[in-house]
CSV table of C-alpha atoms in Angstrom, one decimal:
chain,number,residue,atom,x,y,z
A,1347,MET,CA,-12.0,42.3,-38.7
A,1348,THR,CA,-8.4,43.6,-38.1
A,1349,GLY,CA,-6.1,43.6,-35.1
A,1350,ASN,CA,-5.5,40.5,-33.2
A,1351,PRO,CA,-5.9,37.5,-35.6
A,1352,TYR,CA,-7.0,35.2,-32.7
A,1353,LEU,CA,-10.1,37.4,-32.2
A,1354,ASP,CA,-11.2,36.6,-35.8
A,1355,THR,CA,-13.5,33.6,-35.2
A,1356,SER,CA,-14.3,33.2,-38.9
A,1357,ALA,CA,-10.6,33.0,-39.8
A,1358,LEU,CA,-9.9,30.6,-37.0
A,1359,ASP,CA,-12.9,28.5,-38.1
A,1360,SER,CA,-11.8,28.2,-41.7
A,1361,SER,CA,-8.1,27.6,-40.9
A,1362,LEU,CA,-8.8,24.9,-38.4
A,1363,ARG,CA,-11.2,23.2,-40.9
A,1364,VAL,CA,-8.6,23.2,-43.6
A,1365,ARG,CA,-6.0,21.8,-41.2
A,1366,ALA,CA,-8.3,19.0,-40.0
A,1367,PHE,CA,-9.2,18.1,-43.6
A,1368,GLY,CA,-5.6,18.2,-44.8
A,1369,MET,CA,-4.3,15.9,-42.0
A,1370,GLY,CA,-6.7,13.2,-43.2
A,1371,GLN,CA,-7.6,12.0,-39.7
A,1372,GLY,CA,-11.4,12.0,-40.4
A,1373,TRP,CA,-12.2,14.8,-37.9
A,1374,PHE,CA,-15.7,16.3,-38.2
A,1375,ALA,CA,-16.6,19.5,-36.3
A,1376,THR,CA,-19.7,21.6,-36.4
A,1377,ALA,CA,-19.6,25.3,-36.9
A,1378,ARG,CA,-21.0,25.8,-33.4
A,1379,GLY,CA,-18.2,23.8,-31.8
A,1380,TRP,CA,-15.5,25.7,-33.5
A,1381,GLU,CA,-17.1,29.0,-32.7
A,1382,GLU,CA,-17.3,28.0,-29.0
A,1383,LEU,CA,-13.7,27.0,-29.0
A,1384,SER,CA,-12.6,30.3,-30.6
A,1385,VAL,CA,-14.7,32.3,-28.2
A,1386,TRP,CA,-13.2,30.5,-25.2
A,1387,ARG,CA,-9.7,31.2,-26.4
A,1388,THR,CA,-10.6,34.8,-27.0
A,1389,LEU,CA,-11.9,35.2,-23.5
A,1390,HIS,CA,-8.8,33.6,-21.9
A,1391,ASN,CA,-6.5,35.5,-24.3
A,1392,LEU,CA,-4.9,32.3,-25.6
A,1393,SER,CA,-3.5,31.3,-29.0
A,1394,PRO,CA,-4.4,27.8,-30.4
A,1395,THR,CA,-0.8,26.6,-29.6
A,1396,ASP,CA,-0.9,28.0,-26.0
A,1397,ALA,CA,-4.3,26.4,-25.5
A,1398,SER,CA,-3.2,23.0,-26.7
A,1399,ASN,CA,-0.1,23.2,-24.5
A,1400,THR,CA,-2.2,24.1,-21.5
A,1401,GLU,CA,-4.5,21.1,-22.1
A,1402,LEU,CA,-1.5,18.7,-22.3
A,1403,GLN,CA,0.0,20.2,-19.2
A,1404,GLU,CA,-3.3,19.8,-17.3
A,1405,MET,CA,-3.5,16.2,-18.3
A,1406,SER,CA,0.2,15.4,-17.7
A,1407,ILE,CA,0.5,16.6,-14.1
A,1408,PRO,CA,-2.1,14.2,-12.5
A,1409,GLN,CA,-0.8,11.4,-14.7
A,1410,PHE,CA,2.8,12.1,-13.6
A,1411,LEU,CA,1.8,12.2,-9.9
A,1412,LEU,CA,-0.1,8.9,-10.3
A,1413,GLU,CA,2.8,7.2,-12.1
A,1414,GLY,CA,5.2,8.5,-9.5
A,1415,SER,CA,3.1,7.2,-6.6
A,1416,ILE,CA,2.8,3.8,-8.2
A,1417,VAL,CA,6.6,3.6,-8.7
A,1418,VAL,CA,7.3,4.7,-5.1
A,1419,SER,CA,4.8,2.3,-3.7
A,1420,ALA,CA,6.3,-0.6,-5.6
A,1421,VAL,CA,9.9,0.1,-4.6
A,1422,VAL,CA,9.0,0.7,-0.9
A,1423,THR,CA,6.8,-2.4,-0.9
A,1424,LEU,CA,9.6,-4.6,-2.2
A,1425,LEU,CA,12.3,-3.2,0.0
A,1426,THR,CA,10.3,-3.3,3.2
A,1427,ASN,CA,8.7,-6.6,2.8
A,1428,PHE,CA,11.9,-8.3,1.6
A,1429,SER,CA,13.5,-6.8,4.8
A,1430,VAL,CA,10.8,-8.6,6.9
A,1431,LEU,CA,11.6,-11.9,5.1
A,1432,LEU,CA,15.3,-11.3,5.7
A,1433,CYS,CA,14.7,-10.7,9.4
A,1434,PHE,CA,12.8,-14.0,9.7
A,1435,THR,CA,15.6,-15.9,8.0
A,1436,GLN,CA,18.3,-14.4,10.2
A,1437,SER,CA,16.5,-14.6,13.6
A,1438,ALA,CA,15.4,-17.8,15.3
A,1439,GLU,CA,13.6,-15.7,18.0
A,1440,LEU,CA,11.3,-14.1,15.4
A,1441,ARG,CA,10.5,-17.5,13.8
A,1442,SER,CA,9.5,-18.9,17.2
A,1443,HIS,CA,6.7,-16.3,17.6
A,1444,VAL,CA,3.2,-17.4,16.4
A,1445,PRO,CA,2.3,-13.9,14.9
A,1446,GLY,CA,5.3,-14.3,12.6
A,1447,ILE,CA,3.3,-16.7,10.5
A,1448,PHE,CA,0.6,-14.0,9.9
A,1449,ILE,CA,3.3,-11.4,9.1
A,1450,LEU,CA,5.0,-13.7,6.6
A,1451,ASN,CA,1.6,-14.4,4.9
A,1452,LEU,CA,1.0,-10.6,4.7
A,1453,SER,CA,4.5,-9.9,3.4
A,1454,ILE,CA,4.2,-12.6,0.7
A,1455,SER,CA,0.9,-11.1,-0.5
A,1456,ASN,CA,2.4,-7.6,-0.7
A,1457,ILE,CA,5.4,-8.8,-2.6
A,1458,ILE,CA,3.2,-10.6,-5.2
A,1459,LEU,CA,1.1,-7.4,-5.5
A,1460,ALA,CA,4.2,-5.3,-6.1
A,1461,LEU,CA,5.8,-7.7,-8.6
A,1462,ILE,CA,2.7,-8.3,-10.8
A,1463,ASN,CA,-0.1,-5.8,-10.3
A,1464,MET,CA,1.7,-2.6,-9.7
A,1465,PRO,CA,3.8,-2.7,-12.9
A,1466,VAL,CA,0.7,-3.5,-14.9
A,1467,THR,CA,-1.2,-0.6,-13.4
A,1468,PHE,CA,1.8,1.7,-14.2
A,1469,LEU,CA,1.7,0.6,-17.8
A,1470,GLY,CA,-2.0,1.2,-17.9
A,1471,VAL,CA,-1.6,4.7,-16.5
A,1472,ALA,CA,1.3,5.6,-18.7
A,1473,SER,CA,-0.2,4.3,-22.0
A,1474,SER,CA,-3.8,5.0,-21.2
A,1475,ALA,CA,-4.5,1.7,-23.0
A,1476,LYS,CA,-4.8,-2.0,-22.3
A,1477,PRO,CA,-1.3,-3.2,-21.4
A,1478,LEU,CA,-1.8,-7.0,-21.7
A,1479,ARG,CA,-3.8,-9.5,-23.7
A,1480,ASP,CA,-7.1,-10.9,-22.4
A,1481,GLN,CA,-5.7,-14.1,-20.9
A,1482,LEU,CA,-2.8,-12.4,-19.2
A,1483,CYS,CA,-5.1,-9.7,-17.9
A,1484,ARG,CA,-7.4,-12.3,-16.4
A,1485,ALA,CA,-4.4,-13.9,-14.7
A,1486,VAL,CA,-3.3,-10.5,-13.3
A,1487,SER,CA,-6.8,-9.8,-12.0
A,1488,PHE,CA,-6.8,-13.2,-10.4
A,1489,THR,CA,-3.6,-12.4,-8.5
A,1490,GLU,CA,-5.0,-9.0,-7.4
A,1491,THR,CA,-8.2,-10.5,-6.0
A,1492,PHE,CA,-6.3,-13.2,-4.2
A,1493,THR,CA,-3.5,-11.0,-2.7
A,1494,THR,CA,-5.9,-8.2,-1.6
A,1495,CYS,CA,-8.2,-10.6,0.2
A,1496,ASN,CA,-5.4,-12.6,1.7
A,1497,ALA,CA,-3.7,-9.4,3.0
A,1498,MET,CA,-7.0,-8.2,4.6
A,1499,LEU,CA,-7.5,-11.5,6.3
A,1500,SER,CA,-3.9,-11.6,7.5
A,1501,MET,CA,-4.4,-8.2,9.2
A,1502,ALA,CA,-7.6,-9.5,10.9
A,1503,ALA,CA,-5.6,-12.6,12.1
A,1504,LEU,CA,-3.0,-10.3,13.6
A,1505,SER,CA,-5.7,-8.4,15.5
A,1506,VAL,CA,-7.2,-11.6,16.8
A,1507,ASP,CA,-3.7,-12.8,18.0
A,1508,ARG,CA,-3.1,-9.5,19.9
A,1509,TRP,CA,-6.6,-9.7,21.4
A,1510,VAL,CA,-5.9,-13.2,22.7
A,1511,ALA,CA,-2.4,-12.2,24.0
A,1512,VAL,CA,-3.7,-9.2,25.9
A,1513,VAL,CA,-7.1,-10.4,27.1
A,1514,PHE,CA,-6.1,-14.0,27.9
A,1515,PRO,CA,-2.3,-13.8,28.7
A,1516,LEU,CA,-2.2,-16.9,30.8
A,1517,ARG,CA,-4.0,-19.1,28.2
A,1518,TYR,CA,-2.3,-17.6,25.1
A,1519,SER,CA,-0.1,-20.6,24.5
A,1520,SER,CA,-3.0,-23.0,24.6
A,1521,LYS,CA,-5.4,-20.7,22.5
A,1522,MET,CA,-2.9,-19.6,19.9
A,1523,ASN,CA,-0.1,-22.1,18.9
A,1524,TYR,CA,1.5,-23.0,15.6
A,1525,ARG,CA,-1.3,-25.4,14.6
A,1526,ASP,CA,-4.0,-22.8,15.1
A,1527,ALA,CA,-2.0,-20.2,13.2
A,1528,PHE,CA,-1.5,-22.6,10.2
A,1529,VAL,CA,-5.3,-23.3,10.3
A,1530,ILE,CA,-6.1,-19.6,10.2
A,1531,VAL,CA,-3.6,-19.1,7.3
A,1532,ALA,CA,-5.1,-22.1,5.4
A,1533,TYR,CA,-8.6,-20.6,5.8
A,1534,SER,CA,-7.3,-17.3,4.5
A,1535,TRP,CA,-5.9,-18.9,1.4
A,1536,LEU,CA,-9.1,-21.0,0.8
A,1537,HIS,CA,-11.3,-17.9,1.3
A,1538,SER,CA,-9.2,-15.9,-1.2
A,1539,LEU,CA,-9.0,-18.7,-3.7
A,1540,ALA,CA,-12.7,-19.2,-3.6
A,1541,PHE,CA,-13.4,-15.7,-4.8
A,1542,SER,CA,-10.5,-15.4,-7.2
A,1543,LEU,CA,-11.2,-18.8,-8.9
A,1544,THR,CA,-14.9,-17.8,-9.2
A,1545,GLN,CA,-13.9,-14.6,-10.9
A,1546,LEU,CA,-11.5,-16.4,-13.2
A,1547,MET,CA,-14.1,-19.0,-14.3
A,1548,MET,CA,-16.9,-16.4,-14.8
A,1549,ARG,CA,-14.5,-14.3,-16.9
A,1550,TRP,CA,-15.0,-11.3,-14.7
A,1551,GLY,CA,-11.4,-10.2,-14.7
A,1552,ALA,CA,-10.5,-7.7,-17.4
A,1553,TYR,CA,-8.9,-4.3,-18.0
A,1554,SER,CA,-10.7,-1.4,-16.5
A,1555,HIS,CA,-10.1,2.0,-17.9
A,1556,THR,CA,-11.3,3.6,-14.7
A,1557,TYR,CA,-8.6,2.0,-12.6
A,1558,ALA,CA,-6.0,1.6,-15.4
A,1559,SER,CA,-5.4,-2.0,-14.3
A,1560,CYS,CA,-6.5,-5.6,-14.8
A,1561,THR,CA,-9.0,-6.1,-12.0
A,1562,LEU,CA,-12.5,-7.3,-11.2
A,1563,HIS,CA,-14.4,-5.9,-14.2
A,1564,LEU,CA,-17.4,-6.8,-16.4
A,1565,ASP,CA,-16.9,-6.3,-20.1
A,1566,VAL,CA,-19.6,-4.6,-22.2
A,1567,GLU,CA,-20.2,-7.8,-24.1
A,1568,GLU,CA,-21.2,-9.6,-20.9
A,1569,ALA,CA,-23.8,-7.1,-19.8
A,1570,SER,CA,-26.4,-9.9,-19.4
A,1571,GLN,CA,-24.4,-11.1,-16.3
A,1572,ARG,CA,-24.6,-7.7,-14.6
A,1573,SER,CA,-26.9,-8.8,-11.8
A,1574,ALA,CA,-24.7,-11.8,-11.0
A,1575,TYR,CA,-21.6,-9.7,-11.2
A,1576,ALA,CA,-23.0,-7.1,-8.9
A,1577,THR,CA,-24.0,-9.8,-6.3
A,1578,PHE,CA,-20.5,-11.3,-6.5
A,1579,THR,CA,-18.8,-8.0,-6.1
A,1580,ALA,CA,-20.9,-7.0,-3.1
A,1581,LEU,CA,-20.4,-10.4,-1.5
A,1582,PHE,CA,-16.6,-10.2,-2.1
A,1583,TYR,CA,-16.1,-6.8,-0.4
A,1584,CYS,CA,-18.5,-7.6,2.4
A,1585,SER,CA,-16.7,-10.9,3.2
A,1586,SER,CA,-13.2,-9.3,2.9
A,1587,PHE,CA,-13.2,-5.6,3.7
A,1588,ALA,CA,-16.3,-5.4,6.0
A,1589,LEU,CA,-15.5,-8.6,7.8
A,1590,CYS,CA,-11.9,-7.7,8.5
A,1591,LEU,CA,-12.9,-4.2,9.6
A,1592,PHE,CA,-15.4,-5.6,12.1
A,1593,VAL,CA,-12.7,-8.0,13.4
A,1594,LEU,CA,-10.2,-5.2,13.7
A,1595,CYS,CA,-12.5,-2.9,15.5
A,1596,PHE,CA,-13.7,-5.6,17.9
A,1597,ALA,CA,-10.3,-7.0,18.7
A,1598,TYR,CA,-8.4,-3.7,19.1
A,1599,LEU,CA,-11.1,-2.0,21.1
A,1600,LYS,CA,-11.0,-4.9,23.5
A,1601,VAL,CA,-7.3,-4.5,23.7
A,1602,LEU,CA,-7.7,-0.8,24.3
A,1603,ARG,CA,-10.1,-1.4,27.1
A,1604,VAL,CA,-7.7,-3.9,28.8
A,1605,ALA,CA,-4.8,-1.5,28.3
A,1606,ARG,CA,-6.7,1.3,29.9
A,1607,SER,CA,-7.6,-0.8,32.9
A,1608,HIS,CA,-3.9,-1.7,33.4
A,1609,CYS,CA,-2.9,1.9,33.1
A,1610,LYS,CA,-5.4,2.9,35.8
A,1611,ARG,CA,-4.0,0.3,38.1
A,1612,ILE,CA,-0.4,1.5,37.5
A,1613,ASP,CA,-1.6,5.1,37.9
A,1614,VAL,CA,-3.1,4.3,41.3
A,1615,ILE,CA,0.2,2.7,42.4
A,1616,THR,CA,2.2,5.6,41.1
A,1617,VAL,CA,0.1,8.2,42.9
A,1618,GLN,CA,0.2,6.3,46.1
A,1619,THR,CA,4.0,6.0,45.9
A,1620,LEU,CA,4.4,9.7,45.2
A,1621,LEU,CA,2.2,10.5,48.2
A,1622,LEU,CA,4.3,8.3,50.5
A,1623,LEU,CA,7.6,9.8,49.2
A,1624,VAL,CA,7.3,13.3,50.7
A,1625,ASP,CA,10.9,14.2,50.3
A,1626,ILE,CA,11.0,13.4,46.6
A,1627,HIS,CA,12.2,16.1,44.3
A,1628,PRO,CA,9.5,17.9,42.2
A,1629,SER,CA,11.3,17.1,38.9
A,1630,VAL,CA,11.0,13.4,39.7
A,1631,LYS,CA,7.3,13.8,40.3
A,1632,GLU,CA,6.9,15.6,37.0
A,1633,ARG,CA,8.8,12.9,35.2
A,1634,CYS,CA,6.6,10.2,36.7
A,1635,LEU,CA,3.4,12.0,35.7
A,1636,ALA,CA,4.7,12.6,32.2
A,1637,GLN,CA,5.4,8.9,31.8
A,1638,GLN,CA,2.0,8.2,33.1
A,1639,ARG,CA,0.4,10.4,30.4
A,1640,LYS,CA,2.5,8.8,27.7
A,1641,ARG,CA,1.5,5.3,28.9
A,1642,ARG,CA,-2.2,6.3,28.5
A,1643,GLN,CA,-1.7,7.6,25.0
A,1644,ARG,CA,0.6,4.9,23.7
A,1645,ALA,CA,-2.0,2.1,23.3
A,1646,ALA,CA,-4.6,4.5,21.8
A,1647,LYS,CA,-2.1,5.7,19.2
A,1648,LYS,CA,-1.1,2.2,18.1
A,1649,ILE,CA,-4.7,1.1,17.7
A,1650,CYS,CA,-5.6,4.3,15.8
A,1651,ILE,CA,-2.7,3.5,13.4
A,1652,PHE,CA,-3.9,-0.1,12.9
A,1653,ILE,CA,-7.5,0.7,12.3
A,1654,GLY,CA,-7.0,4.1,10.7
A,1655,SER,CA,-4.5,2.9,8.1
A,1656,PHE,CA,-6.9,0.1,7.1
A,1657,ILE,CA,-9.9,2.5,6.7
A,1658,ILE,CA,-8.0,5.3,4.9
A,1659,CYS,CA,-6.3,3.0,2.4
A,1660,PHE,CA,-9.1,0.5,1.6
A,1661,SER,CA,-12.4,2.3,2.2
A,1662,PRO,CA,-12.2,4.8,-0.8
A,1663,TYR,CA,-11.5,2.0,-3.2
A,1664,VAL,CA,-14.1,-0.4,-1.8
A,1665,ILE,CA,-16.8,2.3,-1.7
A,1666,THR,CA,-15.9,3.4,-5.2
A,1667,ARG,CA,-16.3,-0.2,-6.5
A,1668,LEU,CA,-19.6,-0.6,-4.8
A,1669,VAL,CA,-20.9,2.7,-6.1
A,1670,GLU,CA,-19.7,1.8,-9.6
A,1671,LEU,CA,-22.3,-1.0,-9.6
A,1672,LEU,CA,-25.1,1.5,-10.0
A,1673,PRO,CA,-25.8,1.9,-13.7
A,1674,SER,CA,-26.2,5.6,-13.7
A,1675,VAL,CA,-22.8,6.3,-12.0
A,1676,ASP,CA,-19.7,7.1,-14.0
A,1677,ILE,CA,-16.4,7.1,-12.0
A,1678,PRO,CA,-13.7,9.6,-13.1
A,1679,ARG,CA,-10.5,8.0,-14.2
A,1680,HIS,CA,-8.2,10.0,-12.0
A,1681,TRP,CA,-10.3,9.2,-8.9
A,1682,GLY,CA,-10.3,5.5,-9.7
A,1683,ILE,CA,-6.6,5.4,-10.2
A,1684,ALA,CA,-6.0,7.4,-7.0
A,1685,THR,CA,-8.0,4.9,-4.9
A,1686,LYS,CA,-6.0,2.1,-6.4
A,1687,CYS,CA,-2.8,3.9,-5.4
A,1688,LEU,CA,-4.1,4.1,-1.8
A,1689,VAL,CA,-4.4,0.3,-1.8
A,1690,TYR,CA,-0.8,0.0,-3.1
A,1691,ALA,CA,0.3,2.5,-0.4
A,1692,LYS,CA,-1.2,0.1,2.3
A,1693,ALA,CA,1.1,-2.7,1.0
A,1694,SER,CA,4.1,-0.4,1.4
A,1695,SER,CA,3.1,0.7,4.9
A,1696,ASP,CA,2.2,-2.7,6.4
A,1697,PRO,CA,5.8,-3.6,7.3
A,1698,PHE,CA,6.2,-0.4,9.3
A,1699,VAL,CA,2.8,-0.7,11.0
A,1700,TYR,CA,3.2,-4.3,12.1
A,1701,CYS,CA,6.8,-5.1,12.5
A,1702,LEU,CA,9.8,-3.0,11.3
A,1703,LEU,CA,9.2,-0.3,13.9
A,1704,ARG,CA,9.3,-2.8,16.8
A,1705,HIS,CA,12.5,-3.2,18.8
A,1706,GLN,CA,13.0,-6.9,17.9
A,1707,TYR,CA,13.0,-6.3,14.1
A,1708,ARG,CA,15.1,-3.2,14.4
A,1709,LYS,CA,17.7,-5.1,16.4
A,1710,VAL,CA,17.9,-7.8,13.8
A,1711,LEU,CA,18.1,-5.3,10.9
A,1712,VAL,CA,20.9,-3.4,12.7
A,1713,SER,CA,22.8,-6.7,13.3
A,1714,ILE,CA,22.5,-7.6,9.6
A,1715,ILE,CA,23.7,-4.1,8.5
A,1716,ARG,CA,26.7,-4.3,10.8
A,1717,ARG,CA,27.5,-7.8,9.5
A,1718,ILE,CA,27.5,-6.5,6.0
A,1719,VAL,CA,29.6,-3.4,6.9
A,1720,ARG,CA,32.2,-5.6,8.7
A,1721,LYS,CA,32.5,-7.9,5.6
A,1722,ASP,CA,33.1,-4.9,3.4
A,1723,GLN,CA,35.7,-3.5,5.8
A,1724,PHE,CA,37.4,-6.9,6.0
A,1725,PHE,CA,37.4,-7.1,2.2
A,1726,LEU,CA,38.8,-3.6,1.8
A,1727,SER,CA,41.5,-4.2,4.5
A,1728,ALA,CA,42.5,-7.5,2.9
A,1729,HIS,CA,42.7,-5.9,-0.5
A,1730,SER,CA,44.8,-3.0,0.8
A,1731,THR,CA,47.2,-5.4,2.6
A,1732,SER,CA,47.6,-7.5,-0.6
A,1733,SER,CA,48.3,-4.4,-2.7
A,1734,MET,CA,50.9,-3.3,-0.1
A,1735,TRP,CA,52.7,-6.7,-0.3
A,1736,ASP,CA,52.7,-6.5,-4.1
A,1737,THR,CA,54.3,-3.1,-4.1
A,1738,THR,CA,56.9,-4.3,-1.5
A,1739,ASP,CA,57.8,-7.3,-3.6
A,1740,GLU,CA,58.2,-5.1,-6.6
A,1741,SER,CA,60.6,-2.7,-4.8
A,1742,PHE,CA,62.6,-5.5,-3.1
A,1743,PRO,CA,65.0,-6.1,-6.0
A,1744,ASP,CA,65.7,-2.4,-6.3
A,1745,ARG,CA,66.8,-2.3,-2.7
A,1746,ILE,CA,69.1,-5.3,-3.2
A,1747,THR,CA,70.8,-3.6,-6.2
């Protein structure tokens, strides 16, 4: 067969067999497999080199995107959560608020996740192999279980705090004080430690190729414990994700109901005032009505952000982990890593959702930045002044002579 050499399936078959045997890698291929490969390349008009480059490109693009998302999540998580800690150290007003204890607990969990688990996952994605030894991998999986559960419970505690503050405003100081907040945080730590220690003692923390990370995983050698592992996994996600989602929905929907009732009362007063003021300018009336519409939508938007971010970031990973318990289900690697990246994205977005976009935190951050800029300006001005005196002293003898 003459013409295009890549259309010659027999030539491609023999050349590839010789190359595979000569490389000494122990490759074994049937004649049918080589023939299918050559026919596929013939139909797509690709040479063997072009086909191999295309396969590498297809594998590298998703891997590059996943690695980039992990790096971005780690950097943003560290910057934003350390900014929250800096705000608390510099502001006595923020430290005096009870919800600050829950926000500190959430920020500490996110920082541990960014310092330990995200780098290990990045190494697993980049190398496509186990990045750590068995003992270190169990320790990393222990921290992941603890920090993830603790972060979920901290979000639930923040929702309960806002529910008490909105529904029972006059009794908030008696229902939610520092002692109650520390009790809730202590329960969150004990709840998280109970599951993470059980996982560590049962040796259910290992490297998972599906998620490219050291996480809750059952090795093939311990297949006899599959029923106990499945029970533990289902109980863990029901008592963390499902419980916190129920608390979030219950608390924030109660808050939304109270906010809407307050908006209705304000709307009635606004309408009555506009009816009494007959000589008021039409632009003022339109402005009042526009503020009235914004007031209605503000509470709904905030609650949608609180609940929606929790569901979007955690539910794909949790559902995938539960579906993975079925013996006949095989989770694709890219999907498993993508769900893990969504969990990491939640850790980077929590400071914006709960604190950094609020006026109090922005005011503290702006004051810190101004203080740093003033110190730099003072240092530069002092340095320029000293250099000016140095040059003056050097030129003083010349002027005398």
